[in-house]
mmCIF file with all atom_site columns, C-alpha atoms in Angstrom:
data_model
loop_
_atom_site.group_PDB
_atom_site.id
_atom_site.type_symbol
_atom_site.label_atom_id
_atom_site.label_alt_id
_atom_site.label_comp_id
_atom_site.label_asym_id
_atom_site.label_entity_id
_atom_site.label_seq_id
_atom_site.pdbx_PDB_ins_code
_atom_site.Cartn_x
_atom_site.Cartn_y
_atom_site.Cartn_z
_atom_site.occupancy
_atom_site.B_iso_or_equiv
_atom_site.pdbx_formal_charge
_atom_site.auth_seq_id
_atom_site.auth_comp_id
_atom_site.auth_asym_id
_atom_site.auth_atom_id
_atom_site.pdbx_PDB_model_num
ATOM 1   C CA . MET A 1 1   ? 9.679   20.495  15.228  1.00 0.00 ? 924  MET A CA 1
ATOM 2   C CA . ALA A 1 2   ? 7.843   17.811  13.301  1.00 0.00 ? 925  ALA A CA 1
ATOM 3   C CA . PHE A 1 3   ? 7.205   17.689  9.568   1.00 0.00 ? 926  PHE A CA 1
ATOM 4   C CA . LEU A 1 4   ? 3.804   16.040  10.034  1.00 0.00 ? 927  LEU A CA 1
ATOM 5   C CA . SER A 1 5   ? 1.499   16.545  12.956  1.00 0.00 ? 928  SER A CA 1
ATOM 6   C CA . ARG A 1 6   ? 0.598   13.760  15.352  1.00 0.00 ? 929  ARG A CA 1
ATOM 7   C CA . ASN A 1 7   ? -2.889  13.603  13.784  1.00 0.00 ? 930  ASN A CA 1
ATOM 8   C CA . HIS A 1 8   ? -1.395  13.013  10.334  1.00 0.00 ? 931  HIS A CA 1
ATOM 9   C CA . LEU A 1 9   ? 0.761   10.176  11.617  1.00 0.00 ? 932  LEU A CA 1
ATOM 10  C CA . GLU A 1 10  ? -2.205  8.615   13.394  1.00 0.00 ? 933  GLU A CA 1
ATOM 11  C CA . SER A 1 11  ? -4.233  8.928   10.188  1.00 0.00 ? 934  SER A CA 1
ATOM 12  C CA . ILE A 1 12  ? -1.526  7.150   8.176   1.00 0.00 ? 935  ILE A CA 1
ATOM 13  C CA . LEU A 1 13  ? -1.399  4.441   10.834  1.00 0.00 ? 936  LEU A CA 1
ATOM 14  C CA . LEU A 1 14  ? -5.171  4.011   10.780  1.00 0.00 ? 937  LEU A CA 1
ATOM 15  C CA . ILE A 1 15  ? -5.475  4.040   6.964   1.00 0.00 ? 938  ILE A CA 1
ATOM 16  C CA . SER A 1 16  ? -2.721  1.487   6.452   1.00 0.00 ? 939  SER A CA 1
ATOM 17  C CA . PHE A 1 17  ? -4.115  -0.807  9.144   1.00 0.00 ? 940  PHE A CA 1
ATOM 18  C CA . THR A 1 18  ? -7.670  -0.527  7.788   1.00 0.00 ? 941  THR A CA 1
ATOM 19  C CA . ILE A 1 19  ? -6.651  -1.302  4.209   1.00 0.00 ? 942  ILE A CA 1
ATOM 20  C CA . ALA A 1 20  ? -4.588  -4.271  5.390   1.00 0.00 ? 943  ALA A CA 1
ATOM 21  C CA . ALA A 1 21  ? -7.532  -5.577  7.438   1.00 0.00 ? 944  ALA A CA 1
ATOM 22  C CA . ILE A 1 22  ? -9.866  -5.245  4.435   1.00 0.00 ? 945  ILE A CA 1
ATOM 23  C CA . LEU A 1 23  ? -7.372  -7.187  2.283   1.00 0.00 ? 946  LEU A CA 1
ATOM 24  C CA . PHE A 1 24  ? -7.834  -10.218 4.538   1.00 0.00 ? 947  PHE A CA 1
ATOM 25  C CA . THR A 1 25  ? -11.585 -10.287 3.877   1.00 0.00 ? 948  THR A CA 1
ATOM 26  C CA . LEU A 1 26  ? -11.413 -10.118 0.076   1.00 0.00 ? 949  LEU A CA 1
ATOM 27  C CA . PRO A 1 27  ? -11.748 -13.324 -1.948  1.00 0.00 ? 950  PRO A CA 1
ATOM 28  C CA . ARG A 1 28  ? -8.444  -14.515 -3.406  1.00 0.00 ? 951  ARG A CA 1
ATOM 29  C CA . GLU A 1 29  ? -7.248  -16.751 -6.189  1.00 0.00 ? 952  GLU A CA 1
ATOM 30  C CA . GLN A 1 30  ? -3.891  -18.382 -6.695  1.00 0.00 ? 953  GLN A CA 1
ATOM 31  C CA . LYS A 1 31  ? -1.938  -16.719 -9.515  1.00 0.00 ? 954  LYS A CA 1
ATOM 32  C CA . GLU A 1 32  ? 1.148   -18.336 -10.932 1.00 0.00 ? 955  GLU A CA 1
ATOM 33  C CA . GLU A 1 33  ? 4.282   -16.304 -11.404 1.00 0.00 ? 956  GLU A CA 1
ATOM 34  C CA . GLU A 1 34  ? 7.869   -17.100 -12.335 1.00 0.00 ? 957  GLU A CA 1
ATOM 35  C CA . ASN A 1 35  ? 10.576  -16.208 -9.852  1.00 0.00 ? 958  ASN A CA 1
ATOM 36  C CA . GLY A 1 36  ? 14.207  -15.931 -10.750 1.00 0.00 ? 959  GLY A CA 1
ATOM 37  C CA . GLY A 1 37  ? 15.971  -14.891 -13.890 1.00 0.00 ? 960  GLY A CA 1
ATOM 38  C CA . GLY A 1 38  ? 16.693  -16.774 -17.062 1.00 0.00 ? 961  GLY A CA 1
ATOM 39  C CA . GLY A 1 39  ? 14.756  -19.683 -18.463 1.00 0.00 ? 962  GLY A CA 1
ATOM 40  C CA . GLY A 1 40  ? 14.977  -21.894 -15.374 1.00 0.00 ? 963  GLY A CA 1
ATOM 41  C CA . GLY A 1 41  ? 12.922  -19.771 -13.008 1.00 0.00 ? 964  GLY A CA 1
ATOM 42  C CA . ILE A 1 42  ? 10.878  -21.308 -10.214 1.00 0.00 ? 965  ILE A CA 1
ATOM 43  C CA . LYS A 1 43  ? 7.120   -21.054 -10.625 1.00 0.00 ? 966  LYS A CA 1
ATOM 44  C CA . THR A 1 44  ? 5.206   -20.160 -7.491  1.00 0.00 ? 967  THR A CA 1
ATOM 45  C CA . THR A 1 45  ? 1.597   -19.336 -6.754  1.00 0.00 ? 968  THR A CA 1
ATOM 46  C CA . THR A 1 46  ? 0.515   -16.271 -4.850  1.00 0.00 ? 969  THR A CA 1
ATOM 47  C CA . PRO A 1 47  ? -2.929  -15.538 -3.383  1.00 0.00 ? 970  PRO A CA 1
ATOM 48  C CA . ILE A 1 48  ? -4.105  -12.309 -5.050  1.00 0.00 ? 971  ILE A CA 1
ATOM 49  C CA . PRO A 1 49  ? -7.442  -10.581 -4.254  1.00 0.00 ? 972  PRO A CA 1
ATOM 50  C CA . THR A 1 50  ? -9.648  -11.090 -7.299  1.00 0.00 ? 973  THR A CA 1
ATOM 51  C CA . VAL A 1 51  ? -11.946 -8.134  -6.639  1.00 0.00 ? 974  VAL A CA 1
ATOM 52  C CA . ILE A 1 52  ? -9.340  -5.418  -7.118  1.00 0.00 ? 975  ILE A CA 1
ATOM 53  C CA . PHE A 1 53  ? -5.955  -6.733  -8.244  1.00 0.00 ? 976  PHE A CA 1
ATOM 54  C CA . ASN A 1 54  ? -7.024  -9.198  -10.945 1.00 0.00 ? 977  ASN A CA 1
ATOM 55  C CA . THR A 1 55  ? -5.926  -6.842  -13.760 1.00 0.00 ? 978  THR A CA 1
ATOM 56  C CA . LEU A 1 56  ? -2.423  -6.210  -12.393 1.00 0.00 ? 979  LEU A CA 1
ATOM 57  C CA . PRO A 1 57  ? 0.552   -8.583  -12.291 1.00 0.00 ? 980  PRO A CA 1
ATOM 58  C CA . PRO A 1 58  ? 1.299   -10.255 -8.913  1.00 0.00 ? 981  PRO A CA 1
ATOM 59  C CA . PRO A 1 59  ? 4.483   -8.210  -8.229  1.00 0.00 ? 982  PRO A CA 1
ATOM 60  C CA . THR A 1 60  ? 2.343   -5.061  -8.189  1.00 0.00 ? 983  THR A CA 1
ATOM 61  C CA . PHE A 1 61  ? 0.245   -6.555  -5.407  1.00 0.00 ? 984  PHE A CA 1
ATOM 62  C CA . HIS A 1 62  ? 3.433   -7.434  -3.521  1.00 0.00 ? 985  HIS A CA 1
ATOM 63  C CA . VAL A 1 63  ? 4.650   -3.831  -3.798  1.00 0.00 ? 986  VAL A CA 1
ATOM 64  C CA . PHE A 1 64  ? 1.244   -2.660  -2.544  1.00 0.00 ? 987  PHE A CA 1
ATOM 65  C CA . VAL A 1 65  ? 1.434   -4.905  0.528   1.00 0.00 ? 988  VAL A CA 1
ATOM 66  C CA . LEU A 1 66  ? 5.021   -3.843  1.253   1.00 0.00 ? 989  LEU A CA 1
ATOM 67  C CA . SER A 1 67  ? 4.016   -0.184  0.963   1.00 0.00 ? 990  SER A CA 1
ATOM 68  C CA . LEU A 1 68  ? 1.251   -0.743  3.506   1.00 0.00 ? 991  LEU A CA 1
ATOM 69  C CA . ILE A 1 69  ? 3.643   -2.511  5.869   1.00 0.00 ? 992  ILE A CA 1
ATOM 70  C CA . PHE A 1 70  ? 6.225   0.267   5.563   1.00 0.00 ? 993  PHE A CA 1
ATOM 71  C CA . ALA A 1 71  ? 3.608   3.014   6.028   1.00 0.00 ? 994  ALA A CA 1
ATOM 72  C CA . PHE A 1 72  ? 2.358   1.328   9.182   1.00 0.00 ? 995  PHE A CA 1
ATOM 73  C CA . ALA A 1 73  ? 5.846   0.686   10.582  1.00 0.00 ? 996  ALA A CA 1
ATOM 74  C CA . PHE A 1 74  ? 7.247   4.136   9.803   1.00 0.00 ? 997  PHE A CA 1
ATOM 75  C CA . SER A 1 75  ? 4.246   6.031   11.184  1.00 0.00 ? 998  SER A CA 1
ATOM 76  C CA . LEU A 1 76  ? 4.264   3.909   14.346  1.00 0.00 ? 999  LEU A CA 1
ATOM 77  C CA . SER A 1 77  ? 8.016   4.496   14.740  1.00 0.00 ? 1000 SER A CA 1
ATOM 78  C CA . ALA A 1 78  ? 7.586   8.245   14.323  1.00 0.00 ? 1001 ALA A CA 1
ATOM 79  C CA . LEU A 1 79  ? 4.784   8.280   16.894  1.00 0.00 ? 1002 LEU A CA 1
ATOM 80  C CA . LEU A 1 80  ? 6.861   6.281   19.346  1.00 0.00 ? 1003 LEU A CA 1
ATOM 81  C CA . LEU A 1 81  ? 9.826   8.612   18.888  1.00 0.00 ? 1004 LEU A CA 1
ATOM 82  C CA . LEU A 1 82  ? 7.583   11.623  19.417  1.00 0.00 ? 1005 LEU A CA 1
ATOM 83  C CA . ASP A 1 83  ? 6.417   10.098  22.690  1.00 0.00 ? 1006 ASP A CA 1
ATOM 84  C CA . ALA A 1 84  ? 9.950   9.137   23.777  1.00 0.00 ? 1007 ALA A CA 1
ATOM 85  C CA . ASP A 1 85  ? 11.303  10.725  26.910  1.00 0.00 ? 1008 ASP A CA 1
ATOM 86  C CA . ASN A 1 86  ? 13.622  13.496  25.807  1.00 0.00 ? 1009 ASN A CA 1
ATOM 87  C CA . ASN A 1 87  ? 14.517  15.060  29.152  1.00 0.00 ? 1010 ASN A CA 1
ATOM 88  C CA . GLY A 1 88  ? 18.289  15.065  28.649  1.00 0.00 ? 1011 GLY A CA 1
ATOM 89  C CA . THR A 1 89  ? 19.113  11.877  30.539  1.00 0.00 ? 1012 THR A CA 1
ATOM 90  C CA . ARG A 1 90  ? 21.094  10.534  27.560  1.00 0.00 ? 1013 ARG A CA 1
ATOM 91  C CA . THR A 1 91  ? 24.854  10.850  27.759  1.00 0.00 ? 1014 THR A CA 1
ATOM 92  C CA . ASN A 1 92  ? 25.173  11.507  24.011  1.00 0.00 ? 1015 ASN A CA 1
ATOM 93  C CA . CYS A 1 93  ? 25.086  15.248  23.382  1.00 0.00 ? 1016 CYS A CA 1
ATOM 94  C CA . ASN A 1 94  ? 23.898  14.710  19.785  1.00 0.00 ? 1017 ASN A CA 1
ATOM 95  C CA . TYR A 1 95  ? 20.750  12.902  20.880  1.00 0.00 ? 1018 TYR A CA 1
ATOM 96  C CA . PRO A 1 96  ? 18.290  15.798  20.310  1.00 0.00 ? 1019 PRO A CA 1
ATOM 97  C CA . GLN A 1 97  ? 19.561  16.336  16.748  1.00 0.00 ? 1020 GLN A CA 1
ATOM 98  C CA . LEU A 1 98  ? 19.506  12.609  16.013  1.00 0.00 ? 1021 LEU A CA 1
ATOM 99  C CA . HIS A 1 99  ? 16.020  12.401  17.481  1.00 0.00 ? 1022 HIS A CA 1
ATOM 100 C CA . ILE A 1 100 ? 14.739  15.150  15.186  1.00 0.00 ? 1023 ILE A CA 1
ATOM 101 C CA . VAL A 1 101 ? 16.422  13.615  12.129  1.00 0.00 ? 1024 VAL A CA 1
ATOM 102 C CA . LEU A 1 102 ? 14.935  10.173  12.861  1.00 0.00 ? 1025 LEU A CA 1
ATOM 103 C CA . VAL A 1 103 ? 11.447  11.554  13.453  1.00 0.00 ? 1026 VAL A CA 1
ATOM 104 C CA . ARG A 1 104 ? 11.544  13.500  10.196  1.00 0.00 ? 1027 ARG A CA 1
ATOM 105 C CA . PHE A 1 105 ? 12.910  10.505  8.290   1.00 0.00 ? 1028 PHE A CA 1
ATOM 106 C CA . PHE A 1 106 ? 10.146  8.250   9.612   1.00 0.00 ? 1029 PHE A CA 1
ATOM 107 C CA . GLU A 1 107 ? 7.516   10.882  8.865   1.00 0.00 ? 1030 GLU A CA 1
ATOM 108 C CA . CYS A 1 108 ? 8.681   11.339  5.274   1.00 0.00 ? 1031 CYS A CA 1
ATOM 109 C CA . ALA A 1 109 ? 9.028   7.590   4.759   1.00 0.00 ? 1032 ALA A CA 1
ATOM 110 C CA . SER A 1 110 ? 5.525   6.913   6.096   1.00 0.00 ? 1033 SER A CA 1
ATOM 111 C CA . LEU A 1 111 ? 4.049   9.636   3.894   1.00 0.00 ? 1034 LEU A CA 1
ATOM 112 C CA . THR A 1 112 ? 5.876   8.265   0.837   1.00 0.00 ? 1035 THR A CA 1
ATOM 113 C CA . SER A 1 113 ? 4.816   4.697   1.588   1.00 0.00 ? 1036 SER A CA 1
ATOM 114 C CA . ILE A 1 114 ? 1.127   5.476   2.078   1.00 0.00 ? 1037 ILE A CA 1
ATOM 115 C CA . ALA A 1 115 ? 1.146   7.649   -1.050  1.00 0.00 ? 1038 ALA A CA 1
ATOM 116 C CA . SER A 1 116 ? 2.584   4.820   -3.134  1.00 0.00 ? 1039 SER A CA 1
ATOM 117 C CA . ALA A 1 117 ? 0.134   2.313   -1.632  1.00 0.00 ? 1040 ALA A CA 1
ATOM 118 C CA . LEU A 1 118 ? -2.818  4.584   -2.393  1.00 0.00 ? 1041 LEU A CA 1
ATOM 119 C CA . ALA A 1 119 ? -1.511  5.218   -5.925  1.00 0.00 ? 1042 ALA A CA 1
ATOM 120 C CA . ILE A 1 120 ? -1.294  1.471   -6.593  1.00 0.00 ? 1043 ILE A CA 1
ATOM 121 C CA . LEU A 1 121 ? -4.764  0.969   -5.099  1.00 0.00 ? 1044 LEU A CA 1
ATOM 122 C CA . GLY A 1 122 ? -6.137  3.766   -7.285  1.00 0.00 ? 1045 GLY A CA 1
ATOM 123 C CA . GLN A 1 123 ? -4.545  2.266   -10.378 1.00 0.00 ? 1046 GLN A CA 1
ATOM 124 C CA . ALA A 1 124 ? -5.956  -1.167  -9.532  1.00 0.00 ? 1047 ALA A CA 1
ATOM 125 C CA . LEU A 1 125 ? -9.430  0.235   -8.936  1.00 0.00 ? 1048 LEU A CA 1
ATOM 126 C CA . LEU A 1 126 ? -9.318  2.235   -12.170 1.00 0.00 ? 1049 LEU A CA 1
ATOM 127 C CA . LEU A 1 127 ? -8.169  -0.747  -14.226 1.00 0.00 ? 1050 LEU A CA 1
ATOM 128 C CA . THR A 1 128 ? -10.773 -2.981  -12.605 1.00 0.00 ? 1051 THR A CA 1
ATOM 129 C CA . ALA A 1 129 ? -13.537 -0.458  -13.283 1.00 0.00 ? 1052 ALA A CA 1
ATOM 130 C CA . THR A 1 130 ? -12.564 0.068   -16.914 1.00 0.00 ? 1053 THR A CA 1
ATOM 131 C CA . SER A 1 131 ? -12.144 -3.635  -17.660 1.00 0.00 ? 1054 SER A CA 1
ATOM 132 C CA . SER A 1 132 ? -15.549 -4.521  -16.254 1.00 0.00 ? 1055 SER A CA 1
ATOM 133 C CA . SER A 1 133 ? -17.784 -6.909  -18.136 1.00 0.00 ? 1056 SER A CA 1
ATOM 134 C CA . CYS A 1 134 ? -20.688 -4.444  -18.124 1.00 0.00 ? 1057 CYS A CA 1
ATOM 135 C CA . TRP A 1 135 ? -19.266 -2.629  -21.152 1.00 0.00 ? 1058 TRP A CA 1
ATOM 136 C CA . PRO A 1 136 ? -20.382 -4.064  -24.491 1.00 0.00 ? 1059 PRO A CA 1
ATOM 137 C CA . THR A 1 137 ? -17.542 -5.622  -26.419 1.00 0.00 ? 1060 THR A CA 1
ATOM 138 C CA . ASN A 1 138 ? -17.165 -5.859  -30.157 1.00 0.00 ? 1061 ASN A CA 1
ATOM 139 C CA . THR A 1 139 ? -18.079 -9.531  -30.548 1.00 0.00 ? 1062 THR A CA 1
ATOM 140 C CA . ALA A 1 140 ? -20.530 -11.298 -32.797 1.00 0.00 ? 1063 ALA A CA 1
ATOM 141 C CA . SER A 1 141 ? -23.044 -11.773 -29.989 1.00 0.00 ? 1064 SER A CA 1
ATOM 142 C CA . SER A 1 142 ? -23.028 -8.080  -29.077 1.00 0.00 ? 1065 SER A CA 1
ATOM 143 C CA . LEU A 1 143 ? -23.393 -7.123  -32.745 1.00 0.00 ? 1066 LEU A CA 1
ATOM 144 C CA . ARG A 1 144 ? -26.579 -9.171  -32.890 1.00 0.00 ? 1067 ARG A CA 1
ATOM 145 C CA . LEU A 1 145 ? -27.910 -7.345  -29.820 1.00 0.00 ? 1068 LEU A CA 1
ATOM 146 C CA . TYR A 1 146 ? -27.376 -3.959  -31.431 1.00 0.00 ? 1069 TYR A CA 1
ATOM 147 C CA . PRO A 1 147 ? -28.460 -4.308  -35.081 1.00 0.00 ? 1070 PRO A CA 1
ATOM 148 C CA . ARG A 1 148 ? -27.747 -1.547  -37.516 1.00 0.00 ? 1071 ARG A CA 1
ATOM 149 C CA . ALA A 1 149 ? -30.662 0.639   -38.420 1.00 0.00 ? 1072 ALA A CA 1
#
């Protein structure tokens, strides 16, 4: 009946909750961004984790957080609908079909949301790893460290 198994939905729920809990422990800095269109936009500051998301613009972090929230909400909704009492006490004769459609919608939406959140997290981790300061840059000081032979 279900597109995803109960274990998959519980895994999505656990992963999204764990990542959101880890986000609260990371150090943050206030990044300024301009909201609104045109030249008269309002400038606001947003706390962005500096460990991972310092190389991406603030809206990308906002999309990441929304993806986590949606993954959590949709997987929890699908689990609750799977546990709902479906013994035919409803007066609507279309209830079983609607129930199946809603469960499948929530399953697909939770899978899509966690996939997008993990893709953004992977991109942020990759950009953070490649822009690390441990790589030698082509500056005058690094040229003095590595003289030509």
